[in-house]
Coordinates of C-alpha atoms and ligand atoms in Angstrom, one line a residue:
Chain L
M1 CA 8.8 30.3 -27.1
K2 CA 9.3 27.2 -29.2
K3 CA 12.1 26.2 -27.0
I4 CA 9.9 26.5 -23.9
I5 CA 7.3 24.4 -25.5
N6 CA 9.9 21.8 -26.4
I7 CA 11.3 21.7 -22.8
Q8 CA 7.7 21.4 -21.5
S9 CA 6.9 18.4 -23.7
Y10 CA 10.3 16.9 -22.9
I11 CA 9.5 17.1 -19.2
Y12 CA 6.0 15.7 -19.9
G13 CA 7.6 12.8 -21.8
I14 CA 10.0 11.9 -19.0
T15 CA 7.3 12.2 -16.4
F16 CA 4.9 10.0 -18.4
F17 CA 7.6 7.4 -18.8
F18 CA 8.6 7.1 -15.2
I19 CA 5.1 7.6 -13.8
T20 CA 3.8 4.7 -15.9
L21 CA 6.8 2.5 -15.2
S22 CA 6.6 3.0 -11.4
G23 CA 2.8 2.7 -11.6
F24 CA 3.0 -0.7 -13.3
A25 CA 5.6 -1.7 -10.8
Q26 CA 2.9 -1.5 -8.1
M27 CA 1.7 -4.8 -9.5
P28 CA 3.9 -7.8 -8.8
I29 CA 4.9 -8.4 -12.4
F30 CA 8.4 -7.1 -12.9
K31 CA 10.0 -9.8 -10.8
R32 CA 7.8 -12.6 -12.2
Y33 CA 8.7 -11.6 -15.8
Y34 CA 12.4 -11.3 -15.3
I35 CA 12.4 -7.5 -16.0
A36 CA 13.8 -6.8 -12.5
D37 CA 16.6 -9.3 -13.3
I38 CA 18.0 -7.0 -16.0
P39 CA 21.2 -5.5 -14.5
G40 CA 20.4 -2.0 -13.2
L41 CA 16.6 -2.6 -13.0
G42 CA 16.5 -4.5 -9.7
W43 CA 14.8 -1.6 -8.0
L44 CA 11.7 -2.2 -10.2
A45 CA 11.0 -5.1 -7.8
D46 CA 11.2 -2.9 -4.7
F47 CA 7.7 -1.8 -4.0
Y48 CA 8.7 0.9 -1.6
V49 CA 11.2 2.5 -4.0
T50 CA 8.7 2.4 -6.9
H51 CA 6.0 3.7 -4.6
L52 CA 8.1 6.8 -3.7
M53 CA 9.0 7.3 -7.4
H54 CA 5.4 7.2 -8.4
Y55 CA 4.6 9.9 -5.8
I56 CA 7.5 12.1 -6.9
F57 CA 6.6 11.9 -10.5
A58 CA 2.9 12.4 -9.7
G59 CA 3.9 15.6 -7.9
I60 CA 5.8 16.8 -11.0
F61 CA 2.8 15.8 -13.2
I62 CA 0.3 17.7 -11.1
A63 CA 2.5 20.8 -11.2
L64 CA 2.8 20.5 -15.0
V65 CA -0.9 20.1 -15.5
V66 CA -1.7 23.1 -13.2
Y67 CA 0.8 25.2 -15.1
S68 CA -0.6 24.1 -18.5
I69 CA -4.2 24.8 -17.4
I70 CA -3.5 28.3 -16.2
D71 CA -1.2 29.0 -19.1
F72 CA -4.0 27.9 -21.5
I73 CA -6.6 30.0 -19.8
I74 CA -4.5 33.2 -19.7
F75 CA -2.6 33.0 -22.9
K76 CA -4.4 30.8 -25.4
M77 CA -8.0 30.6 -24.2
N78 CA -10.2 29.9 -27.1
F79 CA -12.8 27.4 -26.3
D80 CA -14.3 27.5 -29.8
H81 CA -11.1 26.0 -31.0
M82 CA -10.6 23.5 -28.2
R83 CA -9.5 20.4 -30.1
K84 CA -11.2 17.1 -29.4
D85 CA -7.9 15.6 -28.4
M86 CA -7.6 18.2 -25.7
V87 CA -11.0 17.3 -24.3
V88 CA -10.0 13.6 -24.1
R89 CA -6.7 14.6 -22.4
I90 CA -8.5 16.7 -19.9
V91 CA -10.9 13.9 -19.0
I92 CA -8.1 11.3 -18.6
F93 CA -5.8 13.6 -16.7
S94 CA -8.6 14.7 -14.3
G95 CA -9.5 11.0 -13.8
L96 CA -5.9 10.0 -13.0
I97 CA -5.3 13.0 -10.7
L98 CA -8.6 12.6 -8.8
T99 CA -8.3 8.8 -8.3
G100 CA -4.6 9.1 -7.5
S101 CA -5.0 11.9 -5.0
L102 CA -7.7 9.9 -3.1
M103 CA -5.4 6.9 -3.1
V104 CA -2.6 9.0 -1.6
I105 CA -5.0 10.2 1.1
K106 CA -6.0 6.5 1.7
N107 CA -2.4 5.6 2.4
F108 CA -2.3 7.8 5.5
S109 CA -3.1 6.1 8.8
G110 CA -6.7 5.8 9.7
T111 CA -8.4 7.1 6.6
P112 CA -12.0 5.8 6.7
F113 CA -12.4 4.9 3.1
P114 CA -14.8 1.9 2.6
N115 CA -13.2 -1.1 0.9
G116 CA -15.5 -0.8 -2.1
L117 CA -14.3 2.7 -2.8
I118 CA -10.7 1.6 -2.5
I119 CA -11.3 -1.2 -5.1
G120 CA -13.0 1.3 -7.3
L121 CA -10.1 3.7 -7.1
D122 CA -7.6 0.9 -7.9
V123 CA -9.6 -0.2 -10.9
F124 CA -10.4 3.3 -12.3
H125 CA -6.8 4.5 -11.8
L126 CA -5.6 1.6 -13.9
L127 CA -8.4 2.1 -16.5
F128 CA -7.5 5.8 -16.9
C129 CA -3.9 4.8 -17.3
M130 CA -4.7 2.3 -20.0
A131 CA -6.9 4.9 -21.7
L132 CA -3.9 7.3 -21.6
I133 CA -1.6 4.7 -23.1
I134 CA -4.1 3.8 -25.9
F135 CA -4.8 7.4 -26.6
G136 CA -1.1 8.2 -26.7
L137 CA -0.5 5.3 -29.2
Y138 CA -3.4 6.4 -31.3
Q139 CA -2.1 9.9 -31.5
L140 CA 1.4 8.6 -32.3
I141 CA 0.1 6.5 -35.2
K142 CA -2.1 9.3 -36.4
G143 CA 0.8 11.8 -36.2
K144 CA 3.0 9.3 -38.2
K145 CA 0.3 8.9 -40.8
A146 CA 0.0 12.7 -41.2
L147 CA 3.7 12.9 -41.6
L148 CA 3.8 10.2 -44.2
S149 CA 0.9 11.7 -46.2
E150 CA 2.5 15.1 -46.4
Chain U
M1 CA 3.4 33.7 -30.6
S2 CA 2.8 37.2 -29.1
K3 CA 3.7 37.8 -25.5
K4 CA 1.4 40.8 -25.3
I5 CA -1.3 40.5 -22.8
S6 CA -4.4 42.6 -22.2
R7 CA -5.6 44.0 -18.9
R8 CA -8.6 41.7 -19.1
A9 CA -6.4 38.7 -19.6
F10 CA -4.4 39.8 -16.6
L11 CA -7.5 40.0 -14.4
K12 CA -8.6 36.6 -15.8
G13 CA -5.2 35.2 -14.9
S14 CA -5.2 36.6 -11.4
I15 CA -8.7 35.2 -10.8
T16 CA -7.7 31.8 -12.1
I17 CA -4.6 31.7 -9.9
A18 CA -6.6 32.7 -6.9
G19 CA -9.2 30.0 -7.7
S20 CA -6.5 27.4 -8.0
V21 CA -5.0 28.4 -4.6
A22 CA -8.4 28.1 -3.1
A23 CA -9.0 24.7 -4.7
S24 CA -5.7 23.3 -3.4
A25 CA -6.5 24.7 0.1
T26 CA -9.8 22.9 0.0
I27 CA -8.1 19.6 -0.9
T28 CA -5.7 20.1 2.0
T29 CA -8.5 20.7 4.4
A30 CA -10.4 17.7 3.2
A31 CA -7.3 15.5 3.5
N32 CA -6.7 16.8 7.1
A33 CA -10.3 16.1 8.0
L34 CA -10.2 12.6 6.6
T35 CA -7.0 11.7 8.4
K36 CA -8.2 13.1 11.7
E37 CA -11.5 11.2 11.8
K38 CA -10.0 8.1 13.4
K39 CA -11.8 5.6 15.6
E40 CA -9.9 4.1 18.5
P41 CA -8.6 0.7 17.3
I42 CA -8.8 -2.5 19.3
A43 CA -5.5 -4.0 20.4
T44 CA -4.2 -7.1 22.1
L45 CA -1.6 -7.3 24.9
I46 CA 0.5 -10.5 24.9
D47 CA 2.3 -11.1 28.2
I48 CA 5.2 -13.4 27.2
S49 CA 6.1 -14.1 30.8
K50 CA 2.8 -16.0 31.3
C51 CA 2.9 -18.2 28.2
I52 CA 3.7 -21.9 28.9
G53 CA 3.8 -22.9 25.2
C54 CA 0.9 -25.4 25.5
E55 CA -0.3 -24.5 21.9
E56 CA -4.0 -24.5 23.0
C57 CA -4.3 -21.1 21.1
V58 CA -2.7 -22.6 18.0
Y59 CA -5.3 -25.5 17.8
A60 CA -8.1 -23.2 18.8
C61 CA -7.2 -20.9 15.9
Q62 CA -7.1 -23.8 13.4
E63 CA -10.4 -25.1 14.6
S64 CA -12.2 -21.8 14.7
N65 CA -11.0 -20.7 11.3
A66 CA -11.1 -24.1 9.5
D67 CA -13.9 -23.0 7.2
K68 CA -11.8 -20.1 6.0
F69 CA -8.9 -22.3 5.0
P70 CA -8.2 -23.0 1.3
N71 CA -9.6 -25.9 -0.7
P72 CA -7.3 -26.0 -3.7
E73 CA -8.4 -27.9 -6.8
K74 CA -5.9 -30.2 -8.3
P75 CA -4.2 -30.4 -10.8
Y76 CA -3.0 -26.8 -10.5
P77 CA -2.9 -24.9 -13.8
K78 CA 0.6 -24.6 -15.2
M79 CA 2.1 -21.1 -14.5
Y80 CA 4.5 -19.2 -16.7
P81 CA 7.3 -18.4 -16.5
S82 CA 8.7 -21.5 -14.8
R83 CA 10.2 -19.5 -11.9
V84 CA 6.7 -18.9 -10.5
P85 CA 6.6 -21.1 -7.4
V86 CA 3.8 -23.6 -6.7
E87 CA 3.2 -23.2 -3.0
D88 CA 1.1 -26.1 -1.8
W89 CA 0.3 -26.6 1.9
S90 CA -2.8 -28.7 1.4
Q91 CA -0.9 -31.9 2.2
K92 CA 0.8 -30.3 5.2
Q93 CA -2.1 -28.9 7.0
D94 CA -0.9 -30.2 10.4
V95 CA 2.3 -28.1 10.4
T96 CA 2.2 -26.0 13.6
D97 CA 5.8 -24.8 13.9
R98 CA 5.5 -21.9 11.5
L99 CA 3.0 -19.8 9.8
T100 CA 1.2 -21.4 6.8
P101 CA -2.1 -20.8 5.0
Y102 CA -3.5 -23.4 7.4
N103 CA -1.7 -22.1 10.5
W104 CA -2.1 -18.5 11.3
L105 CA -0.6 -18.6 14.8
Y106 CA 2.4 -20.5 16.1
I107 CA 4.6 -20.6 19.2
Q108 CA 8.2 -19.4 19.0
H109 CA 10.8 -20.6 21.4
A110 CA 13.5 -18.5 23.0
S111 CA 16.0 -19.0 25.8
A112 CA 17.4 -16.1 27.8
K113 CA 19.1 -15.3 31.0
I114 CA 17.5 -13.4 33.8
D115 CA 19.7 -12.7 36.8
G116 CA 22.2 -15.2 35.6
E117 CA 19.5 -17.9 35.4
E118 CA 18.7 -19.5 32.1
I119 CA 15.0 -19.5 31.2
E120 CA 12.9 -20.7 28.4
L121 CA 10.3 -18.4 26.9
T122 CA 7.5 -19.1 24.4
I123 CA 6.0 -16.4 22.2
P124 CA 2.7 -16.6 20.3
R125 CA 3.3 -15.1 16.8
R126 CA 0.8 -14.0 14.2
C127 CA 0.0 -10.9 12.2
M128 CA 0.7 -7.7 14.3
H129 CA -2.4 -5.8 12.9
C130 CA -0.4 -2.7 12.1
D131 CA -1.9 0.7 12.6
N132 CA -1.2 1.6 9.0
P133 CA -0.7 -1.8 7.4
P134 CA 1.4 -1.9 4.3
C135 CA -0.2 -5.2 3.3
V136 CA -3.6 -3.4 3.1
K137 CA -2.4 0.0 1.8
L138 CA -0.2 -1.3 -0.9
C139 CA -2.4 -4.2 -2.2
P140 CA -2.9 -3.3 -5.9
W141 CA -6.5 -4.6 -5.9
G142 CA -7.9 -3.7 -2.6
S143 CA -8.1 -7.4 -1.7
A144 CA -6.6 -6.7 1.7
K145 CA -8.7 -4.5 4.0
Q146 CA -8.5 -2.8 7.3
E147 CA -11.6 -2.5 9.4
D148 CA -12.6 0.4 11.6
N149 CA -11.4 -1.5 14.7
G150 CA -7.9 -1.7 13.3
L151 CA -7.8 -5.4 12.3
S152 CA -6.6 -6.2 8.8
R153 CA -7.6 -9.1 6.7
I154 CA -7.3 -10.5 3.2
D155 CA -10.4 -11.2 1.2
S156 CA -9.9 -14.7 -0.1
D157 CA -12.6 -14.0 -2.8
L158 CA -10.6 -11.2 -4.3
C159 CA -6.9 -12.0 -3.6
L160 CA -4.9 -13.0 -6.7
G161 CA -2.0 -14.4 -4.7
G162 CA 0.7 -12.1 -6.1
A163 CA 2.2 -12.0 -2.6
K164 CA 2.9 -8.3 -2.6
C165 CA 1.4 -8.1 0.9
K166 CA 4.0 -10.6 2.1
T167 CA 6.9 -8.7 0.4
V168 CA 5.8 -5.3 1.9
C169 CA 5.0 -6.7 5.3
P170 CA 7.9 -6.0 7.7
W171 CA 7.4 -9.5 9.2
D172 CA 6.6 -11.4 6.0
I173 CA 3.4 -12.6 7.6
P174 CA 0.9 -13.6 4.8
E175 CA 1.3 -17.1 3.4
R176 CA 0.3 -18.3 0.0
Q177 CA -1.7 -21.3 -1.2
T178 CA -1.6 -22.0 -4.9
G179 CA -4.6 -23.5 -6.8
T180 CA -7.4 -21.5 -5.1
G181 CA -9.1 -18.2 -5.6
I182 CA -10.3 -15.9 -8.4
Y183 CA -7.0 -16.1 -10.4
L184 CA -8.2 -19.5 -11.7
N185 CA -11.1 -17.8 -13.5
L186 CA -8.8 -15.1 -15.1
L187 CA -5.5 -16.0 -16.7
P188 CA -4.1 -18.6 -14.3
A189 CA -1.1 -19.3 -16.5
L190 CA 0.1 -15.7 -16.7
A191 CA -1.2 -13.8 -13.6
G192 CA -1.8 -14.6 -10.0
N193 CA -0.9 -17.6 -8.0
G194 CA -3.5 -18.5 -5.4
V195 CA -4.6 -16.7 -2.3
M196 CA -2.7 -15.2 0.7
Y197 CA -3.7 -16.2 4.2
K198 CA -3.1 -14.8 7.7
C199 CA -4.7 -14.1 11.0
D200 CA -7.8 -12.0 10.6
R201 CA -8.1 -11.5 14.3
C202 CA -11.3 -13.6 14.2
Y203 CA -13.2 -10.7 12.7
N204 CA -16.4 -12.8 12.5
L205 CA -16.3 -13.5 16.3
L206 CA -15.6 -9.9 17.1
E207 CA -18.6 -8.9 15.0
Q208 CA -20.7 -11.1 17.3
G209 CA -19.2 -9.5 20.4
E210 CA -17.0 -12.6 21.1
V211 CA -13.3 -12.6 21.7
P212 CA -10.9 -14.2 19.2
A213 CA -10.5 -18.0 19.6
C214 CA -6.9 -18.0 20.6
I215 CA -7.6 -15.6 23.5
E216 CA -10.6 -17.6 24.6
A217 CA -8.7 -20.9 24.6
C218 CA -5.6 -19.8 26.5
P219 CA -5.5 -21.4 30.0
E220 CA -3.0 -18.8 31.2
D221 CA -4.8 -15.6 30.1
V222 CA -1.7 -14.6 28.1
Q223 CA -3.6 -12.2 25.9
T224 CA -5.9 -9.3 26.8
I225 CA -8.0 -7.5 24.2
G226 CA -9.3 -3.9 24.5
P227 CA -9.1 -0.3 23.2
R228 CA -5.5 0.5 22.2
S229 CA -5.0 3.3 24.7
E230 CA -6.1 1.1 27.6
I231 CA -4.0 -1.9 26.3
L232 CA -1.0 0.4 26.1
K233 CA -1.6 1.7 29.7
Q234 CA -1.8 -1.9 30.9
A235 CA 1.3 -2.9 28.9
H236 CA 3.3 -0.1 30.4
A237 CA 2.1 -0.9 33.9
L238 CA 3.0 -4.5 33.4
A239 CA 6.4 -3.7 31.9
K240 CA 7.1 -1.5 34.9
E241 CA 6.0 -4.2 37.3
M242 CA 8.2 -6.9 35.8
N243 CA 11.0 -4.5 34.9
G244 CA 10.3 -5.6 31.4
Y245 CA 10.2 -4.5 27.7
I246 CA 7.6 -3.7 25.1
Y247 CA 7.4 -4.6 21.4
G248 CA 4.8 -3.5 18.9
E249 CA 4.0 0.0 20.3
H250 CA 6.2 1.8 17.9
E251 CA 7.2 -0.9 15.4
N252 CA 6.2 -0.1 11.9
G253 CA 4.7 3.2 13.2
G254 CA 2.6 1.3 15.8
T255 CA 0.7 -2.0 15.8
N256 CA -2.3 -3.3 17.5
T257 CA -0.3 -6.2 19.1
I258 CA 1.6 -5.2 22.1
Y259 CA 4.1 -7.8 23.5
V260 CA 5.5 -7.4 27.1
S261 CA 8.6 -9.5 28.0
P262 CA 10.9 -9.7 31.0
V263 CA 13.8 -10.0 28.5
P264 CA 14.9 -7.4 26.0
F265 CA 13.5 -8.1 22.6
D266 CA 16.8 -8.0 20.8
E267 CA 17.9 -10.8 23.0
L268 CA 14.8 -12.8 22.2
N269 CA 15.3 -12.0 18.5
N270 CA 18.8 -13.4 18.7
S271 CA 17.5 -16.6 20.3
I272 CA 14.4 -17.4 18.2
E273 CA 14.5 -19.4 15.0
K274 CA 13.8 -17.0 12.1
G275 CA 13.1 -17.6 8.4
E276 CA 10.3 -18.6 6.1
G277 CA 7.0 -18.4 8.1
R278 CA 9.0 -17.5 11.3
P279 CA 8.9 -13.7 11.9
H280 CA 11.7 -11.8 13.6
L281 CA 11.4 -9.5 16.6
E282 CA 13.6 -6.7 15.3
K283 CA 13.0 -3.0 15.5
V284 CA 10.9 -1.9 12.5
D285 CA 10.7 1.7 11.1
D286 CA 7.4 3.0 9.9
K287 CA 7.3 1.6 6.4
M288 CA 4.6 3.9 5.1
A289 CA 6.2 7.0 6.5
S290 CA 8.5 8.1 3.6
G291 CA 5.7 7.8 1.1
N292 CA 3.3 9.7 3.3
N293 CA 6.0 12.4 4.0
I294 CA 6.5 12.9 0.3
A295 CA 2.7 13.0 -0.1
K296 CA 2.5 15.9 2.3
A297 CA 5.3 17.6 0.4
M298 CA 3.4 17.0 -2.8
L299 CA 0.7 19.5 -1.7
I300 CA 3.2 22.0 -3.0
A301 CA 2.9 20.6 -6.5
P302 CA -0.2 22.6 -7.6
I303 CA 1.3 25.7 -5.9
A304 CA 4.5 25.2 -7.9
G305 CA 2.5 25.0 -11.1
I306 CA 0.6 28.2 -10.1
A307 CA 3.9 29.9 -9.2
A308 CA 5.4 29.0 -12.6
A309 CA 2.3 30.4 -14.4
A310 CA 2.3 33.5 -12.2
G311 CA 5.9 34.0 -13.2
K312 CA 5.1 33.8 -16.8
L313 CA 2.1 36.2 -16.4
Y314 CA 4.3 38.7 -14.5
K315 CA 6.9 38.6 -17.2
A316 CA 4.3 39.1 -19.9
T317 CA 2.6 42.0 -18.1
K318 CA 6.0 43.7 -17.6
E319 CA 6.6 43.5 -21.3
V320 CA 3.2 45.3 -21.9
V321 CA 4.0 48.2 -19.6
Ligands
LIG1 S1 -2.6 -21.1 24.8 FE1 -1.7 -19.4 26.0 S2 -0.2 -20.4 27.2 FE2 -0.7 -21.8 25.6 S3 0.8 -21.4 24.0 FE3 -1.0 -20.1 23.6 S4 -0.6 -18.2 24.5 FE4 0.8 -19.6 25.4
LIG2 S1 2.0 -7.5 10.3 FE1 2.2 -7.6 8.1 S2 0.4 -8.7 7.5 FE2 0.0 -8.0 9.6 S3 -1.0 -6.0 9.3 FE3 1.2 -5.6 9.5 S4 1.8 -5.6 7.4 FE4 -0.1 -6.6 7.4
LIG3 S1 -7.1 -13.8 16.4 FE1 -8.2 -15.5 15.5 S2 -7.2 -15.8 13.5 FE2 -5.8 -14.5 14.7 S3 -4.4 -16.0 15.6 FE3 -6.1 -15.7 17.1 S4 -7.5 -17.3 16.7 FE4 -6.1 -17.2 14.9

């Protein structure tokens, strides 16, 4: 069981890394700041490649989240003991998946999304991503502290 | 952790899985409905055989759109790192032999042979107004937009000038002017670099029921504007009549600019001058297609998650029995 959990968090880790990297690559920054000049990282400046990567890892992420939700409901359901950090994670994940899915639909030909909505989706997707990074760092620091105080 | 599972939990699990399947089916239906609700776009037909290269359209475009052109403030803020290029066209506003932030339409020259006879052709070039424009769809800020009538334009109040639209455009159409736009109010040294400009198909004239300035000004009626299906019919009839060729119908998955030429486009492409601000006439695959195909395949993602959970549930129930 422990092994399964480890594999699961390992896949989550890899997915987070690549989804965030390819997500940031949607902004024209990796070329400007020489990151795409590092040998082997040239693809970071290819918007079509990173776009595809972002989609693929988003698919993996959604599958993982759906699995975790059902797994939680069936095997571990205990809302009284739902930890605060789980609630935060649920809010951020839902926000990311909802805004992201709508953006995927937007990218098909002829989707009648008003421009204001598209701007909102762009901004909120980025904000949810920043929230996730900050929350991740917070947990990391907290986890470290807990380790040190033990 | 125990793998035992009660009958109640099993029922709960089945209901959850059924609910998830239903939810993912709803999303699919919504996505289908959204992609189907499409209005007929407006397209233009450009009959290359009629163009005499007088540049009336070029000057009409400049005049009609003068109030949309950039007014950069000097000195421009220093940008970091030093590789970030300063692109300044404000002192070269009269350039008409390529696309610039101050020239959204120009005339390309080509020579070709028809029946052994050498002819000169002139081709008006500007944004193609793609059916599914990567410049719009991939702009990270929503600064580029596509209107219901199929035209695409860049909002100069929102554009940061990162030029992603130019990079992803199969014809590298948008052109940058440094020293103007909203980036000046944010972090001009570190992010952004002006505003991107291109043909907006005179959206403001279209809103008033008028035709774009370049179409109005042409003495030879080179361009025709109308619903895409009608324009395509006309283009095919014209191509048949002159034994000619069509460009723009399928390029990048289809555009709203349909060229008809008496000479094959690869021949024209070999003859024209190409490079910065001078777009090619090559075949172009649908740039958004691979992403959108993966997106369709992604609909399987929630189902994969459900399947994995169902597998675990099945295994657990088997162990109870
Ligand atoms: S005004 Fe008409 S004929 Fe003259 S260059 Fe433009 S398209 Fe060609
Ligand atoms: S030709 Fe380029 S700039 Fe014009 S709509 Fe297509 S992608 Fe955008
Ligand atoms: S449609 Fe308007 S903006 Fe576009 S090239 Fe013609 S005159 Fe210029």
